[in-house]
mmCIF file of C-alpha atoms and ligand atoms in Angstrom:
data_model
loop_
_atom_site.group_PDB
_atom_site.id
_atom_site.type_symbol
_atom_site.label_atom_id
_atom_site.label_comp_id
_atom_site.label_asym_id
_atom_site.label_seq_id
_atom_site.Cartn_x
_atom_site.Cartn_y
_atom_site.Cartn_z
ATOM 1 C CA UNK A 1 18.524 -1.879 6.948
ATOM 2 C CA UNK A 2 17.533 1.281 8.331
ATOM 3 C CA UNK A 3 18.582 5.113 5.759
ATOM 4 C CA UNK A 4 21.881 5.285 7.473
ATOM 5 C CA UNK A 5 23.158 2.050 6.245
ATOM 6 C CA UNK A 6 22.451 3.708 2.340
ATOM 7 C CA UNK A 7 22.487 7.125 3.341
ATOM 8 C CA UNK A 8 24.093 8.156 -0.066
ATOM 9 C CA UNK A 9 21.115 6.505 -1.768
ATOM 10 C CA UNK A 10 18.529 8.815 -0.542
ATOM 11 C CA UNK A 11 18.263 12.495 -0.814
ATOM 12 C CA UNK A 12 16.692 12.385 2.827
ATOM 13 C CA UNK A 13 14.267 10.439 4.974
ATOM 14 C CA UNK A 14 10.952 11.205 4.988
ATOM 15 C CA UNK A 15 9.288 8.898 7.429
ATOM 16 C CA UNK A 16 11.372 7.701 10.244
ATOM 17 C CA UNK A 17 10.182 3.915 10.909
ATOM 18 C CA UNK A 18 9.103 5.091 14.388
ATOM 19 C CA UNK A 19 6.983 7.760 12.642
ATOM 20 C CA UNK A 20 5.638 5.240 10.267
ATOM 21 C CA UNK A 21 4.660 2.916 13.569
ATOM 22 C CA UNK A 22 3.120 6.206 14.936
ATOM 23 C CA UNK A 23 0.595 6.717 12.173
ATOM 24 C CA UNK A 24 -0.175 2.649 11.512
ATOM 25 C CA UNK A 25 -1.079 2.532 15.154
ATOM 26 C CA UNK A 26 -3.708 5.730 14.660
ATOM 27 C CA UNK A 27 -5.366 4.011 11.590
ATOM 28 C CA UNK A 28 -5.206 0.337 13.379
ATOM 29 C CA UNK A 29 -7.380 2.231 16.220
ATOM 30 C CA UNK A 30 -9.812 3.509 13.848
ATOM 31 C CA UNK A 31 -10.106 0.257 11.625
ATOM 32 C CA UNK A 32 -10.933 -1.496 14.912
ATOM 33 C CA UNK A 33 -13.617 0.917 15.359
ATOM 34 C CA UNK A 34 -14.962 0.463 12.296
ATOM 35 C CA UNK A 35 -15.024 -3.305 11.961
ATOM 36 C CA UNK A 36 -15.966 -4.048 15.784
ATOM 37 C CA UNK A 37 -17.925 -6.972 15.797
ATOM 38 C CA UNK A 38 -17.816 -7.952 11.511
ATOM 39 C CA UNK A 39 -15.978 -10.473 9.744
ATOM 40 C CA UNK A 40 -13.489 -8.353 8.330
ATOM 41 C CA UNK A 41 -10.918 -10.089 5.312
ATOM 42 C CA UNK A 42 -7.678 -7.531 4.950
ATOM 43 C CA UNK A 43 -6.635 -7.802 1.199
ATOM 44 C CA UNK A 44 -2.957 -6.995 0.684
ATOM 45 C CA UNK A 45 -1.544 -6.225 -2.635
ATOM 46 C CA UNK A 46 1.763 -7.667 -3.270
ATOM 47 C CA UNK A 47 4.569 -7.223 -3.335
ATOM 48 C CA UNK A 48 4.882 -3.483 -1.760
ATOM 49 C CA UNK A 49 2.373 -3.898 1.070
ATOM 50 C CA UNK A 50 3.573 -6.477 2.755
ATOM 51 C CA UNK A 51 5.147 -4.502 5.098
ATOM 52 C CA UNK A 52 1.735 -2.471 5.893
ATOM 53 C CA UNK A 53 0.380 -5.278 6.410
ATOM 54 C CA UNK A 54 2.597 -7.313 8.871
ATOM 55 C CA UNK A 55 2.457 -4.646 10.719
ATOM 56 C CA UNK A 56 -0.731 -2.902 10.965
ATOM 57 C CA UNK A 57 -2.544 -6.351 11.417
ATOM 58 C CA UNK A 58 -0.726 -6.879 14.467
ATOM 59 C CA UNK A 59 -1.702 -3.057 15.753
ATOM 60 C CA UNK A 60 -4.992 -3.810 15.510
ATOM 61 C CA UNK A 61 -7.270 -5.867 17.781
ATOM 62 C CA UNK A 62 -10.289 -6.862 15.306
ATOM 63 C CA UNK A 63 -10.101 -10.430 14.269
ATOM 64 C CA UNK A 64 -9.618 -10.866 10.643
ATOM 65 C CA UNK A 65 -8.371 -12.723 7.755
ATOM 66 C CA UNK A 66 -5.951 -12.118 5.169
ATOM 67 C CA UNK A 67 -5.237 -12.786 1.716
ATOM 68 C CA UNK A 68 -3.200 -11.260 -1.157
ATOM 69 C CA UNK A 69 -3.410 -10.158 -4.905
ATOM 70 C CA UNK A 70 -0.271 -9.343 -7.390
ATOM 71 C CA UNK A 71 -0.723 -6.884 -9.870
ATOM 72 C CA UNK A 72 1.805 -5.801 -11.921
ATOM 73 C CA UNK A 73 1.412 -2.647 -13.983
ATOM 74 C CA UNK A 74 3.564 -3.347 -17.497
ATOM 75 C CA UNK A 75 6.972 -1.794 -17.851
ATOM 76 C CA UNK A 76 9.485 -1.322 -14.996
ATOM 77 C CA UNK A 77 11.237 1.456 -13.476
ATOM 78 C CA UNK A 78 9.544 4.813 -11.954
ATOM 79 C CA UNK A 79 6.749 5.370 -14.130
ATOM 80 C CA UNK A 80 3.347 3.820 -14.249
ATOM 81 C CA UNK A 81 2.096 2.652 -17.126
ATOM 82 C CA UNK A 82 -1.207 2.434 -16.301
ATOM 83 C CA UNK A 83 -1.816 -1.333 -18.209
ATOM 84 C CA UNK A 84 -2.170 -3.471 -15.104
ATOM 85 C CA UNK A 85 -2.466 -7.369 -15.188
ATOM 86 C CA UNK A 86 -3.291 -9.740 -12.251
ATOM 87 C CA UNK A 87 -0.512 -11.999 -11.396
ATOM 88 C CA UNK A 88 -2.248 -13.612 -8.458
ATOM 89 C CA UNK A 89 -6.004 -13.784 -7.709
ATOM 90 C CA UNK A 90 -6.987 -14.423 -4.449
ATOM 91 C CA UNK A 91 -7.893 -17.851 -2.852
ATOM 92 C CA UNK A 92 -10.751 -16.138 -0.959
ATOM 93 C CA UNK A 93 -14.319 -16.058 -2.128
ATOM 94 C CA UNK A 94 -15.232 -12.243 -1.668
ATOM 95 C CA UNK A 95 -18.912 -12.253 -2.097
ATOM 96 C CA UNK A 96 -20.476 -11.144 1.272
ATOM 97 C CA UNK A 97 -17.555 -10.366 2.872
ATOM 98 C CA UNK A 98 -16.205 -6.793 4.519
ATOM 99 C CA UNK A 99 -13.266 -6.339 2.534
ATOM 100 C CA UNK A 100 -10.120 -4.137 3.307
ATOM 101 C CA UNK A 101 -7.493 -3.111 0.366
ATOM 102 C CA UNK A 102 -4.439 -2.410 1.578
ATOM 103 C CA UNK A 103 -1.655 -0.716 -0.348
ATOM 104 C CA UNK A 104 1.593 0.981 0.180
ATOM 105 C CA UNK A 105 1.279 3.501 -2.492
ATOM 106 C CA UNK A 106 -1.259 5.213 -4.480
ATOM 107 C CA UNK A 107 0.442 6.991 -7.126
ATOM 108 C CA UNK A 108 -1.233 7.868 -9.896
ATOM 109 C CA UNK A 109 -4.230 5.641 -9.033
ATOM 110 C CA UNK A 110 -4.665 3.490 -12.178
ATOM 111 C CA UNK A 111 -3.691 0.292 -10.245
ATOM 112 C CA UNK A 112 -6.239 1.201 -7.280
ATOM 113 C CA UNK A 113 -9.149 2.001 -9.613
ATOM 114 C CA UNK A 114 -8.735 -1.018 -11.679
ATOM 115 C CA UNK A 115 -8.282 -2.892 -8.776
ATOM 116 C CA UNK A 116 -11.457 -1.674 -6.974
ATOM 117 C CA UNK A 117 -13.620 -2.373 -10.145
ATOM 118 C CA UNK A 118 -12.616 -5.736 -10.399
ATOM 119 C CA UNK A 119 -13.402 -6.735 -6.559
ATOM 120 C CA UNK A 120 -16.519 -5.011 -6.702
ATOM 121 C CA UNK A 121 -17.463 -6.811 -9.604
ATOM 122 C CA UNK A 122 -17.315 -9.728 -6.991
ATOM 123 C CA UNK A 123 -20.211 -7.623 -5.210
ATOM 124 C CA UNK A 124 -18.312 -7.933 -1.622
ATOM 125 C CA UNK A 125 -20.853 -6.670 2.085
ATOM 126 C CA UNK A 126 -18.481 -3.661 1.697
ATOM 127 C CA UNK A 127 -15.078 -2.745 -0.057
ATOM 128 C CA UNK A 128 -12.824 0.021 1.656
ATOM 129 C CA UNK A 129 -8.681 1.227 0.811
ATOM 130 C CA UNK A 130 -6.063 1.329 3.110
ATOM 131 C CA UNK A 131 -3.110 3.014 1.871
ATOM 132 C CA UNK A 132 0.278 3.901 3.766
ATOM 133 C CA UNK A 133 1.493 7.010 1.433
ATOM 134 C CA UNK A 134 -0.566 8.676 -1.336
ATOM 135 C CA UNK A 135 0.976 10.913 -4.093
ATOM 136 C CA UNK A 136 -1.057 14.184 -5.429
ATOM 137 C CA UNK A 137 -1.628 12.701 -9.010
ATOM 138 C CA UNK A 138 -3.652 10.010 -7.602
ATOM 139 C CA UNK A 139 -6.432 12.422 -7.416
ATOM 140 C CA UNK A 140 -6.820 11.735 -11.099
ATOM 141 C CA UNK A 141 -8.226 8.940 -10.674
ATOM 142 C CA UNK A 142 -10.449 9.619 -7.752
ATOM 143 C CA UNK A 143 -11.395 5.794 -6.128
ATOM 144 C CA UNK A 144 -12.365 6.431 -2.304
ATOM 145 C CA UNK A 145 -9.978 6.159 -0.061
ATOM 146 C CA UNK A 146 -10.729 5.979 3.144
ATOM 147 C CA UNK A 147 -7.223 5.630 5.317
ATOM 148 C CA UNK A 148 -4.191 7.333 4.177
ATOM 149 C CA UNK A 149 -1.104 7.535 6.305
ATOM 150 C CA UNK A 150 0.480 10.230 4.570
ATOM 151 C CA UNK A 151 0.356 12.356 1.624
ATOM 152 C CA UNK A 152 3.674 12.790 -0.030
ATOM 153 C CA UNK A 153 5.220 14.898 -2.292
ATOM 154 C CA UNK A 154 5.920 13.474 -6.217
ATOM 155 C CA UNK A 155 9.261 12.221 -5.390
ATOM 156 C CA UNK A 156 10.374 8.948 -6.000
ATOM 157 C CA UNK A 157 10.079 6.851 -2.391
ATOM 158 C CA UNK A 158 11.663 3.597 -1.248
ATOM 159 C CA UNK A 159 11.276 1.257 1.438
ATOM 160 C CA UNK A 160 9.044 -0.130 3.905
ATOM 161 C CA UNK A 161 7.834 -2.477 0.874
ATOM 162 C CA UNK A 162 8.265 0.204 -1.923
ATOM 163 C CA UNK A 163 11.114 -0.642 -4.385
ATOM 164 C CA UNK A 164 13.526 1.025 -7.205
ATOM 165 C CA UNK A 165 13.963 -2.096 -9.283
ATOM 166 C CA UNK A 166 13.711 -4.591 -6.510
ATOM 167 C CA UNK A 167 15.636 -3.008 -4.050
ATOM 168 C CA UNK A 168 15.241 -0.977 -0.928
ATOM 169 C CA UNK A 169 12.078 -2.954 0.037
ATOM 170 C CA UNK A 170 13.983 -3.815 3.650
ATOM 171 C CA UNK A 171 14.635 -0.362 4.358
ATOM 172 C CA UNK A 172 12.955 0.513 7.551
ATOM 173 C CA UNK A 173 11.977 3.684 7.148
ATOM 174 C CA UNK A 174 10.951 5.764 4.056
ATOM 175 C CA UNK A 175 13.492 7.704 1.997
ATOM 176 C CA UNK A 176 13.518 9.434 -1.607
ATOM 177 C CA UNK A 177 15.527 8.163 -3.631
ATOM 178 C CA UNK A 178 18.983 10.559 -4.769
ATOM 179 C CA UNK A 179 18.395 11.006 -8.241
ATOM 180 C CA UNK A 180 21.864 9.841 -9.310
ATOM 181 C CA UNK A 181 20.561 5.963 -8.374
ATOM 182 C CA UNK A 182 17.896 5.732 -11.044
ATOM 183 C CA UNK A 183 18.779 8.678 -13.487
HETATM 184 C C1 LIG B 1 3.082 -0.115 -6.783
HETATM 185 C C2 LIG B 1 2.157 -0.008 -5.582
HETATM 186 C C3 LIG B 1 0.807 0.060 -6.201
HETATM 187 C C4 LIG B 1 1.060 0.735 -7.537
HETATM 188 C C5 LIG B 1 0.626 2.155 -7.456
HETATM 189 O O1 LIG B 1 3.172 -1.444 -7.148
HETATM 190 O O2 LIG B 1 2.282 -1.099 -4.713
HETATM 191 O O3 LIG B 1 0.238 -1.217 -6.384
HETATM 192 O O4 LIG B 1 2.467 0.671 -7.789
HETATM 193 O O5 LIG B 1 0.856 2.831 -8.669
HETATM 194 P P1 LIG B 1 -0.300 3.575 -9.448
HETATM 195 O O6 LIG B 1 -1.165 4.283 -8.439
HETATM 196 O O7 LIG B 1 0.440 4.537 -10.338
HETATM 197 O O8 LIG B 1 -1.082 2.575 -10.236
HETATM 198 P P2 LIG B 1 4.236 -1.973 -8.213
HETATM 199 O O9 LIG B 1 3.558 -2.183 -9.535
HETATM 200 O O10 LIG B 1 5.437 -1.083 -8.214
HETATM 201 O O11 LIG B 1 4.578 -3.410 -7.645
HETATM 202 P P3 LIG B 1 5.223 -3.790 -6.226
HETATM 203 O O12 LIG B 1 4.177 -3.533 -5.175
HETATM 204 O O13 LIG B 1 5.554 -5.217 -6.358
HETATM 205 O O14 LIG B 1 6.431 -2.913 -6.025
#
């Protein structure tokens, strides 16, 4: 579905899904540079980077593998509760490897730093973060990021993978969310 079909869901678009192409294709050029000629292994964090995934894997012209993690934080709805718990490990043994975390959102960075402990505890060649839209709270928890596609205001988003209680994942581009859907 693309914001017109739910247009009086969402206060406004933010990212257009051309835009969002736009700035997946920039970072795709610049992972390539980085990871010319290494045995890269993209780790995508389910369920809300899946689309960042499909589609900056297929911008980019490294070779590389590709695995997944689920971590749920508890609670639900448009807070983070900062208590995460791993739903899925991977199937991929990390040690030695060039590893690549890539997320949809970092939003107030609990789920990223816990995350990043934990797979470095696994003592990978190198660990770096990938994420698509980053919110300004997430610099209290300062983990190293070293692609973000855009820095957004502390609104609640949805789609391109990010959800309000399951929903608006298929939306194509990135909207906020009207207030009168969640309050
Ligand atoms: C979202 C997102 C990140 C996390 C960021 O996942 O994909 O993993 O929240 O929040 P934080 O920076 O405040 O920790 P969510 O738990 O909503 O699951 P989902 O990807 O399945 O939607």
């Amino acid at each position: 579905m693309d914001a017109a079909d739910i247009s009086q869901d969402l206060t406004r678009v933010l990212f257009t899904k051309e835009q969002v192409a736009q700035r997946i294709a920039e970072i795709a050029a610049e992972i390539d540079e980085e990871y010319a000629g290494k045995d890269l292994l993209i780790i995508g964090v389910l369920n809300g980077a899946v689309m960042v995934v499909a589609d900056l894997l297929r911008a980019m012209k490294v070779h590389c593998e590709m695995d997944w993690m689920a971590i749920s934080s508890y609670g639900s709805g448009t807070q983070s509760s900062g208590v995460v718990r791993i739903l899925k490990d991977l199937n991929t043994d990390i040690h030695g490897r060039h590893v690549l975390v890539v997320e949809d959102i970092i939003d107030t960075g609990l789920t990223l730093s816990y995350l990043v402990s934990n797979l470095r505890s696994r003592e990978p060649a190198s660990l770096e973060i990938m994420t698509l839209l980053r919110k300004p709270e997430a610099a209290e928890n300062a983990v190293d990021v070293k692609w973000v596609g855009f820095d957004i205001p502390n609104e609640f988003v949805v789609g391109y993978g990010l959800d309000y209680a399951g929903r608006y994942r298929n939306l194509a581009d990135i909207g906020l969310l009207a207030p009168h859907v969640y309050s």
